PDB file of C-alpha atoms in Angstrom:
ATOM      1  CA  UNK L 477     111.189-141.133 -93.703  1.00  0.00           C
ATOM      2  CA  UNK L 478     108.318-140.789 -96.151  1.00  0.00           C
ATOM      3  CA  UNK L 479     108.394-140.529 -99.929  1.00  0.00           C
ATOM      4  CA  UNK L 480     105.634-138.418-101.432  1.00  0.00           C
ATOM      5  CA  UNK L 481     104.516-138.516-105.039  1.00  0.00           C
ATOM      6  CA  UNK L 482     102.362-135.774-106.472  1.00  0.00           C
ATOM      7  CA  UNK L 483     100.507-135.873-109.752  1.00  0.00           C
ATOM      8  CA  UNK L 484     100.483-134.028-112.026  1.00  0.00           C
ATOM      9  CA  UNK L 485     103.829-132.279-111.631  1.00  0.00           C
ATOM     10  CA  UNK L 486     102.556-129.396-113.709  1.00  0.00           C
ATOM     11  CA  UNK L 487      99.512-128.407-115.726  1.00  0.00           C
ATOM     12  CA  UNK L 488      98.113-125.552-117.737  1.00  0.00           C
ATOM     13  CA  UNK L 489      94.360-125.155-117.338  1.00  0.00           C
ATOM     14  CA  UNK L 490      91.626-122.984-118.747  1.00  0.00           C
ATOM     15  CA  UNK L 491      89.867-120.587-116.413  1.00  0.00           C
ATOM     16  CA  UNK L 492      86.592-121.890-115.089  1.00  0.00           C
ATOM     17  CA  UNK L 493      87.734-125.510-115.053  1.00  0.00           C
ATOM     18  CA  UNK L 494      88.837-127.660-112.110  1.00  0.00           C
ATOM     19  CA  UNK L 495      91.994-129.652-111.474  1.00  0.00           C
ATOM     20  CA  UNK L 496      92.465-132.501-109.030  1.00  0.00           C
ATOM     21  CA  UNK L 497      95.933-133.014-107.601  1.00  0.00           C
ATOM     22  CA  UNK L 498      96.882-136.366-106.159  1.00  0.00           C
ATOM     23  CA  UNK L 499      99.256-137.040-103.279  1.00  0.00           C
ATOM     24  CA  UNK L 500     100.480-140.584-102.630  1.00  0.00           C
ATOM     25  CA  UNK L 501     102.697-141.527 -99.676  1.00  0.00           C
ATOM     26  CA  UNK L 502     104.742-144.698 -99.407  1.00  0.00           C
ATOM     27  CA  UNK L 503     103.697-145.306 -95.794  1.00  0.00           C
ATOM     28  CA  UNK L 504     100.662-144.768 -93.633  1.00  0.00           C
ATOM     29  CA  UNK L 505     100.521-141.320 -92.084  1.00  0.00           C
ATOM     30  CA  UNK L 506      98.094-139.714 -89.692  1.00  0.00           C
ATOM     31  CA  UNK L 507      97.973-136.189 -91.016  1.00  0.00           C
ATOM     32  CA  UNK L 508      98.396-134.771 -94.493  1.00  0.00           C
ATOM     33  CA  UNK L 509      98.632-131.095 -95.309  1.00  0.00           C
ATOM     34  CA  UNK L 510      98.070-129.060 -98.445  1.00  0.00           C
ATOM     35  CA  UNK L 511      99.952-125.829 -99.164  1.00  0.00           C
ATOM     36  CA  UNK L 512      99.854-123.163-101.819  1.00  0.00           C
ATOM     37  CA  UNK L 513     102.910-121.217-102.916  1.00  0.00           C
ATOM     38  CA  UNK L 514     102.132-118.224-105.060  1.00  0.00           C
ATOM     39  CA  UNK L 515     104.874-116.886-107.349  1.00  0.00           C
ATOM     40  CA  UNK L 516     107.745-115.423-105.342  1.00  0.00           C
ATOM     41  CA  UNK L 517     106.010-116.094-102.030  1.00  0.00           C
ATOM     42  CA  UNK L 518     106.377-118.426 -99.093  1.00  0.00           C
ATOM     43  CA  UNK L 519     104.158-121.441 -98.508  1.00  0.00           C
ATOM     44  CA  UNK L 520     100.641-120.900 -97.170  1.00  0.00           C
ATOM     45  CA  UNK L 521      98.763-123.720 -95.487  1.00  0.00           C
ATOM     46  CA  UNK L 522      95.431-124.454 -97.132  1.00  0.00           C
ATOM     47  CA  UNK L 523      94.102-127.284 -94.990  1.00  0.00           C
ATOM     48  CA  UNK L 524      94.829-130.331 -92.883  1.00  0.00           C
ATOM     49  CA  UNK L 525      93.426-133.622 -94.129  1.00  0.00           C
ATOM     50  CA  UNK L 526      92.746-136.423 -91.671  1.00  0.00           C
ATOM     51  CA  UNK L 527      91.520-139.824 -92.726  1.00  0.00           C
ATOM     52  CA  UNK L 528      87.893-140.413 -91.916  1.00  0.00           C
ATOM     53  CA  UNK L 529      86.969-136.815 -91.197  1.00  0.00           C
ATOM     54  CA  UNK L 530      86.394-133.527 -92.954  1.00  0.00           C
ATOM     55  CA  UNK L 531      89.449-131.470 -93.766  1.00  0.00           C
ATOM     56  CA  UNK L 532      90.202-128.488 -91.555  1.00  0.00           C
ATOM     57  CA  UNK L 533      90.676-125.311 -93.575  1.00  0.00           C
ATOM     58  CA  UNK L 534      92.803-122.310 -92.689  1.00  0.00           C
ATOM     59  CA  UNK L 535      91.441-118.794 -92.725  1.00  0.00           C
ATOM     60  CA  UNK L 536      90.886-117.604 -96.260  1.00  0.00           C
ATOM     61  CA  UNK L 537      90.360-121.053 -97.760  1.00  0.00           C
ATOM     62  CA  UNK L 538      86.975-122.724 -98.207  1.00  0.00           C
ATOM     63  CA  UNK L 539      85.846-126.226 -99.044  1.00  0.00           C
ATOM     64  CA  UNK L 540      83.861-125.168-102.104  1.00  0.00           C
ATOM     65  CA  UNK L 541      86.998-123.790-103.733  1.00  0.00           C
ATOM     66  CA  UNK L 542      89.470-126.406-102.489  1.00  0.00           C
ATOM     67  CA  UNK L 543      87.641-129.683-101.786  1.00  0.00           C
ATOM     68  CA  UNK L 544      89.898-132.324-100.269  1.00  0.00           C
ATOM     69  CA  UNK L 545      89.512-136.060-100.026  1.00  0.00           C
ATOM     70  CA  UNK L 546      91.401-138.413 -97.722  1.00  0.00           C
ATOM     71  CA  UNK L 547      90.101-141.916 -98.423  1.00  0.00           C
ATOM     72  CA  UNK L 548      92.902-143.776 -96.645  1.00  0.00           C
ATOM     73  CA  UNK L 549      96.136-143.321 -94.728  1.00  0.00           C
ATOM     74  CA  UNK L 550      98.371-143.085 -97.809  1.00  0.00           C
ATOM     75  CA  UNK L 551      96.427-140.945-100.254  1.00  0.00           C
ATOM     76  CA  UNK L 552      94.768-137.537-100.558  1.00  0.00           C
ATOM     77  CA  UNK L 553      93.503-135.276-103.299  1.00  0.00           C
ATOM     78  CA  UNK L 554      93.115-131.521-103.532  1.00  0.00           C
ATOM     79  CA  UNK L 555      90.811-130.045-106.148  1.00  0.00           C
ATOM     80  CA  UNK L 556      91.190-126.461-107.283  1.00  0.00           C
ATOM     81  CA  UNK L 557      87.698-125.545-108.486  1.00  0.00           C
ATOM     82  CA  UNK L 558      86.444-122.945-110.935  1.00  0.00           C
ATOM     83  CA  UNK L 559      89.980-121.752-111.541  1.00  0.00           C
ATOM     84  CA  UNK L 560      91.030-118.212-112.301  1.00  0.00           C
ATOM     85  CA  UNK L 561      94.503-116.873-113.161  1.00  0.00           C
ATOM     86  CA  UNK L 562      94.925-115.939-109.472  1.00  0.00           C
ATOM     87  CA  UNK L 563      95.009-119.658-108.691  1.00  0.00           C
ATOM     88  CA  UNK L 564      98.254-120.016-110.630  1.00  0.00           C
ATOM     89  CA  UNK L 565     100.602-121.364-107.956  1.00  0.00           C
ATOM     90  CA  UNK L 566     102.551-124.353-106.811  1.00  0.00           C
ATOM     91  CA  UNK L 567     100.465-126.696-104.688  1.00  0.00           C
ATOM     92  CA  UNK L 568     102.342-128.941-102.276  1.00  0.00           C
ATOM     93  CA  UNK L 569     101.404-131.939-100.206  1.00  0.00           C
ATOM     94  CA  UNK L 570     103.056-132.603 -96.853  1.00  0.00           C
ATOM     95  CA  UNK L 571     102.840-135.363 -94.267  1.00  0.00           C
ATOM     96  CA  UNK L 572     103.864-135.713 -90.672  1.00  0.00           C
ATOM     97  CA  UNK L 573     106.268-138.435 -89.750  1.00  0.00           C
ATOM     98  CA  UNK L 574     103.853-140.106 -87.407  1.00  0.00           C
ATOM     99  CA  UNK L 575     106.321-139.874 -84.570  1.00  0.00           C
ATOM    100  CA  UNK L 576     106.912-137.297 -81.906  1.00  0.00           C
ATOM    101  CA  UNK L 577     109.910-134.979 -82.293  1.00  0.00           C
ATOM    102  CA  UNK L 578     110.593-135.672 -85.942  1.00  0.00           C
ATOM    103  CA  UNK L 579     110.183-133.798 -89.140  1.00  0.00           C
ATOM    104  CA  UNK L 580     107.572-133.214 -91.834  1.00  0.00           C
ATOM    105  CA  UNK L 581     108.031-134.346 -95.422  1.00  0.00           C
ATOM    106  CA  UNK L 582     107.015-132.502 -98.543  1.00  0.00           C
ATOM    107  CA  UNK L 583     106.201-133.475-102.081  1.00  0.00           C
ATOM    108  CA  UNK L 584     107.809-131.743-105.029  1.00  0.00           C
ATOM    109  CA  UNK L 585     104.663-129.816-105.795  1.00  0.00           C
ATOM    110  CA  UNK L 586     102.252-129.311-108.675  1.00  0.00           C
ATOM    111  CA  UNK L 587     102.903-126.214-110.746  1.00  0.00           C
ATOM    112  CA  UNK L 588      99.539-124.912-111.952  1.00  0.00           C
ATOM    113  CA  UNK L 589      99.111-122.201-114.563  1.00  0.00           C
ATOM    114  CA  UNK L 590      95.612-120.931-115.283  1.00  0.00           C
ATOM    115  CA  UNK L 591      95.096-119.140-118.592  1.00  0.00           C
TER     116      UNK L 591
ATOM    117  CA  UNK V 435     101.161-113.617 -85.664  1.00  0.00           C
ATOM    118  CA  UNK V 436     104.696-114.336 -86.832  1.00  0.00           C
ATOM    119  CA  UNK V 437     106.545-116.479 -84.321  1.00  0.00           C
ATOM    120  CA  UNK V 438     109.972-115.984 -85.896  1.00  0.00           C
ATOM    121  CA  UNK V 439     111.947-113.150 -87.463  1.00  0.00           C
ATOM    122  CA  UNK V 440     114.637-113.752 -90.066  1.00  0.00           C
ATOM    123  CA  UNK V 441     116.630-111.426 -92.339  1.00  0.00           C
ATOM    124  CA  UNK V 442     115.109-111.489 -95.826  1.00  0.00           C
ATOM    125  CA  UNK V 443     118.383-112.233 -97.595  1.00  0.00           C
ATOM    126  CA  UNK V 444     122.040-113.080 -97.034  1.00  0.00           C
ATOM    127  CA  UNK V 445     125.106-113.778 -99.126  1.00  0.00           C
ATOM    128  CA  UNK V 446     127.879-116.220 -98.321  1.00  0.00           C
ATOM    129  CA  UNK V 447     131.111-117.018-100.119  1.00  0.00           C
ATOM    130  CA  UNK V 448     131.470-120.572-101.321  1.00  0.00           C
ATOM    131  CA  UNK V 449     133.462-122.680 -98.860  1.00  0.00           C
ATOM    132  CA  UNK V 450     132.812-120.353 -95.961  1.00  0.00           C
ATOM    133  CA  UNK V 451     130.423-120.931 -93.088  1.00  0.00           C
ATOM    134  CA  UNK V 452     126.916-119.591 -93.545  1.00  0.00           C
ATOM    135  CA  UNK V 453     125.355-118.365 -90.292  1.00  0.00           C
ATOM    136  CA  UNK V 454     121.624-117.786 -90.546  1.00  0.00           C
ATOM    137  CA  UNK V 455     120.020-116.064 -87.546  1.00  0.00           C
ATOM    138  CA  UNK V 456     116.469-116.411 -86.272  1.00  0.00           C
ATOM    139  CA  UNK V 457     114.682-114.568 -83.493  1.00  0.00           C
ATOM    140  CA  UNK V 458     111.863-116.329 -81.661  1.00  0.00           C
ATOM    141  CA  UNK V 459     111.437-114.248 -78.526  1.00  0.00           C
ATOM    142  CA  UNK V 460     107.940-115.576 -77.739  1.00  0.00           C
ATOM    143  CA  UNK V 461     108.873-119.255 -77.901  1.00  0.00           C
ATOM    144  CA  UNK V 462     107.248-121.341 -75.201  1.00  0.00           C
ATOM    145  CA  UNK V 463     108.917-124.024 -73.164  1.00  0.00           C
ATOM    146  CA  UNK V 464     107.541-126.945 -75.132  1.00  0.00           C
ATOM    147  CA  UNK V 465     108.188-125.563 -78.607  1.00  0.00           C
ATOM    148  CA  UNK V 466     110.981-126.804 -80.813  1.00  0.00           C
ATOM    149  CA  UNK V 467     113.006-124.778 -83.299  1.00  0.00           C
ATOM    150  CA  UNK V 468     112.907-126.352 -86.748  1.00  0.00           C
ATOM    151  CA  UNK V 469     114.809-125.380 -89.876  1.00  0.00           C
ATOM    152  CA  UNK V 470     113.734-126.247 -93.408  1.00  0.00           C
ATOM    153  CA  UNK V 471     115.033-125.063 -96.719  1.00  0.00           C
ATOM    154  CA  UNK V 472     113.553-124.822-100.190  1.00  0.00           C
ATOM    155  CA  UNK V 473     115.788-125.016-103.176  1.00  0.00           C
ATOM    156  CA  UNK V 474     114.290-123.410-106.258  1.00  0.00           C
ATOM    157  CA  UNK V 475     111.458-125.433-107.818  1.00  0.00           C
ATOM    158  CA  UNK V 476     111.622-128.138-105.159  1.00  0.00           C
ATOM    159  CA  UNK V 477     109.573-128.978-102.077  1.00  0.00           C
ATOM    160  CA  UNK V 478     110.881-127.899 -98.655  1.00  0.00           C
ATOM    161  CA  UNK V 479     113.536-130.097 -97.114  1.00  0.00           C
ATOM    162  CA  UNK V 480     114.065-130.676 -93.413  1.00  0.00           C
ATOM    163  CA  UNK V 481     117.471-129.632 -92.087  1.00  0.00           C
ATOM    164  CA  UNK V 482     117.576-129.875 -88.310  1.00  0.00           C
ATOM    165  CA  UNK V 483     115.638-129.149 -85.142  1.00  0.00           C
ATOM    166  CA  UNK V 484     116.256-128.684 -81.437  1.00  0.00           C
ATOM    167  CA  UNK V 485     114.619-127.872 -78.149  1.00  0.00           C
ATOM    168  CA  UNK V 486     117.283-126.219 -76.011  1.00  0.00           C
ATOM    169  CA  UNK V 487     120.561-127.990 -76.642  1.00  0.00           C
ATOM    170  CA  UNK V 488     122.779-127.360 -79.612  1.00  0.00           C
ATOM    171  CA  UNK V 489     122.344-129.938 -82.335  1.00  0.00           C
ATOM    172  CA  UNK V 490     124.500-131.124 -85.218  1.00  0.00           C
ATOM    173  CA  UNK V 491     123.844-133.468 -88.111  1.00  0.00           C
ATOM    174  CA  UNK V 492     125.406-134.155 -91.473  1.00  0.00           C
ATOM    175  CA  UNK V 493     123.850-131.053 -92.987  1.00  0.00           C
ATOM    176  CA  UNK V 494     124.181-128.330 -90.377  1.00  0.00           C
ATOM    177  CA  UNK V 495     124.528-127.221 -86.781  1.00  0.00           C
ATOM    178  CA  UNK V 496     121.878-125.476 -84.732  1.00  0.00           C
ATOM    179  CA  UNK V 497     122.900-123.147 -81.935  1.00  0.00           C
ATOM    180  CA  UNK V 498     120.119-122.101 -79.563  1.00  0.00           C
ATOM    181  CA  UNK V 499     120.763-119.371 -77.012  1.00  0.00           C
ATOM    182  CA  UNK V 500     120.380-120.192 -73.366  1.00  0.00           C
ATOM    183  CA  UNK V 501     117.207-118.118 -73.052  1.00  0.00           C
ATOM    184  CA  UNK V 502     115.922-119.813 -76.264  1.00  0.00           C
ATOM    185  CA  UNK V 503     114.882-116.484 -77.733  1.00  0.00           C
ATOM    186  CA  UNK V 504     117.104-116.828 -80.761  1.00  0.00           C
ATOM    187  CA  UNK V 505     119.017-119.415 -82.726  1.00  0.00           C
ATOM    188  CA  UNK V 506     121.549-119.696 -85.528  1.00  0.00           C
ATOM    189  CA  UNK V 507     121.712-122.267 -88.274  1.00  0.00           C
ATOM    190  CA  UNK V 508     125.267-122.934 -89.389  1.00  0.00           C
ATOM    191  CA  UNK V 509     126.187-124.484 -92.716  1.00  0.00           C
ATOM    192  CA  UNK V 510     129.884-125.134 -92.080  1.00  0.00           C
ATOM    193  CA  UNK V 511     131.161-125.117 -95.651  1.00  0.00           C
ATOM    194  CA  UNK V 512     128.587-123.578 -97.948  1.00  0.00           C
ATOM    195  CA  UNK V 513     128.415-124.783-101.535  1.00  0.00           C
ATOM    196  CA  UNK V 514     126.525-123.402-104.524  1.00  0.00           C
ATOM    197  CA  UNK V 515     123.919-126.113-103.954  1.00  0.00           C
ATOM    198  CA  UNK V 516     123.090-124.539-100.593  1.00  0.00           C
ATOM    199  CA  UNK V 517     121.559-121.540-102.368  1.00  0.00           C
ATOM    200  CA  UNK V 518     117.956-121.691-101.167  1.00  0.00           C
ATOM    201  CA  UNK V 519     115.330-120.069 -98.966  1.00  0.00           C
ATOM    202  CA  UNK V 520     115.814-121.101 -95.335  1.00  0.00           C
ATOM    203  CA  UNK V 521     112.854-121.190 -92.979  1.00  0.00           C
ATOM    204  CA  UNK V 522     113.059-121.051 -89.187  1.00  0.00           C
ATOM    205  CA  UNK V 523     109.884-122.402 -87.581  1.00  0.00           C
ATOM    206  CA  UNK V 524     108.821-122.941 -83.986  1.00  0.00           C
ATOM    207  CA  UNK V 525     106.315-125.677 -83.260  1.00  0.00           C
ATOM    208  CA  UNK V 526     105.381-127.997 -80.482  1.00  0.00           C
ATOM    209  CA  UNK V 527     105.858-131.343 -82.214  1.00  0.00           C
ATOM    210  CA  UNK V 528     105.836-132.820 -85.658  1.00  0.00           C
ATOM    211  CA  UNK V 529     102.061-133.143 -85.319  1.00  0.00           C
ATOM    212  CA  UNK V 530     101.772-129.380 -85.408  1.00  0.00           C
ATOM    213  CA  UNK V 531     101.032-127.900 -88.775  1.00  0.00           C
ATOM    214  CA  UNK V 532     104.132-126.259 -90.217  1.00  0.00           C
ATOM    215  CA  UNK V 533     103.537-122.535 -90.692  1.00  0.00           C
ATOM    216  CA  UNK V 534     106.082-120.849 -92.921  1.00  0.00           C
ATOM    217  CA  UNK V 535     107.230-117.258 -92.651  1.00  0.00           C
ATOM    218  CA  UNK V 536     109.076-115.412 -95.417  1.00  0.00           C
ATOM    219  CA  UNK V 537     112.400-117.091 -94.583  1.00  0.00           C
ATOM    220  CA  UNK V 538     115.921-116.017 -95.520  1.00  0.00           C
ATOM    221  CA  UNK V 539     117.057-116.244 -99.124  1.00  0.00           C
ATOM    222  CA  UNK V 540     120.668-117.411 -98.972  1.00  0.00           C
ATOM    223  CA  UNK V 541     122.858-116.882-102.020  1.00  0.00           C
ATOM    224  CA  UNK V 542     126.162-118.748-102.052  1.00  0.00           C
ATOM    225  CA  UNK V 543     128.569-116.859-104.262  1.00  0.00           C
ATOM    226  CA  UNK V 544     131.502-118.480-106.103  1.00  0.00           C
TER     227      UNK V 544
END
């Protein structure tokens, strides 16, 4: 199993500012994923973060808006840049188990409100 | 394209079995069926997965039809704490990115 810690757990930010969300895992993992969950909606994958390479973004998400760092095998950050109220969501970090035929693990999320 | 189809919502009486269906008619031979759930204000939680055989663990049972085009997640004795959104997902391995559909919102009623 993997235990994921996300910081901050919640924040209220002014529009036009940026917020960096941290994701720390208690073991080394190959792939880390970032999701957004808008109010009342399901989770949408933002990007896949691999250590030592650029993140791979899903359609509709761009690096300028959501820059991601992955400096080592246990840590990643997601920045939400130049925020607007539409960015108000829960942002979640996820990791793969590192083994075939097992499950993914998710953090508890960062609840972001942009005012 | 959505790989799975689930009813948007279901109710279940507390103490009864909750049977959550999922259609995945385009599943390929090397894709697994995974179930996750998300309790309000928490991150998704893994429940169970299977390839073609029925599976059971301490949380639930997974019944996959012989043609693998549909499956049913069974919570044998639902409690109020099982109220959550349940997601059925098909994917090749855990290295695949997990793509969530709308899921089924299960309400367990006292």
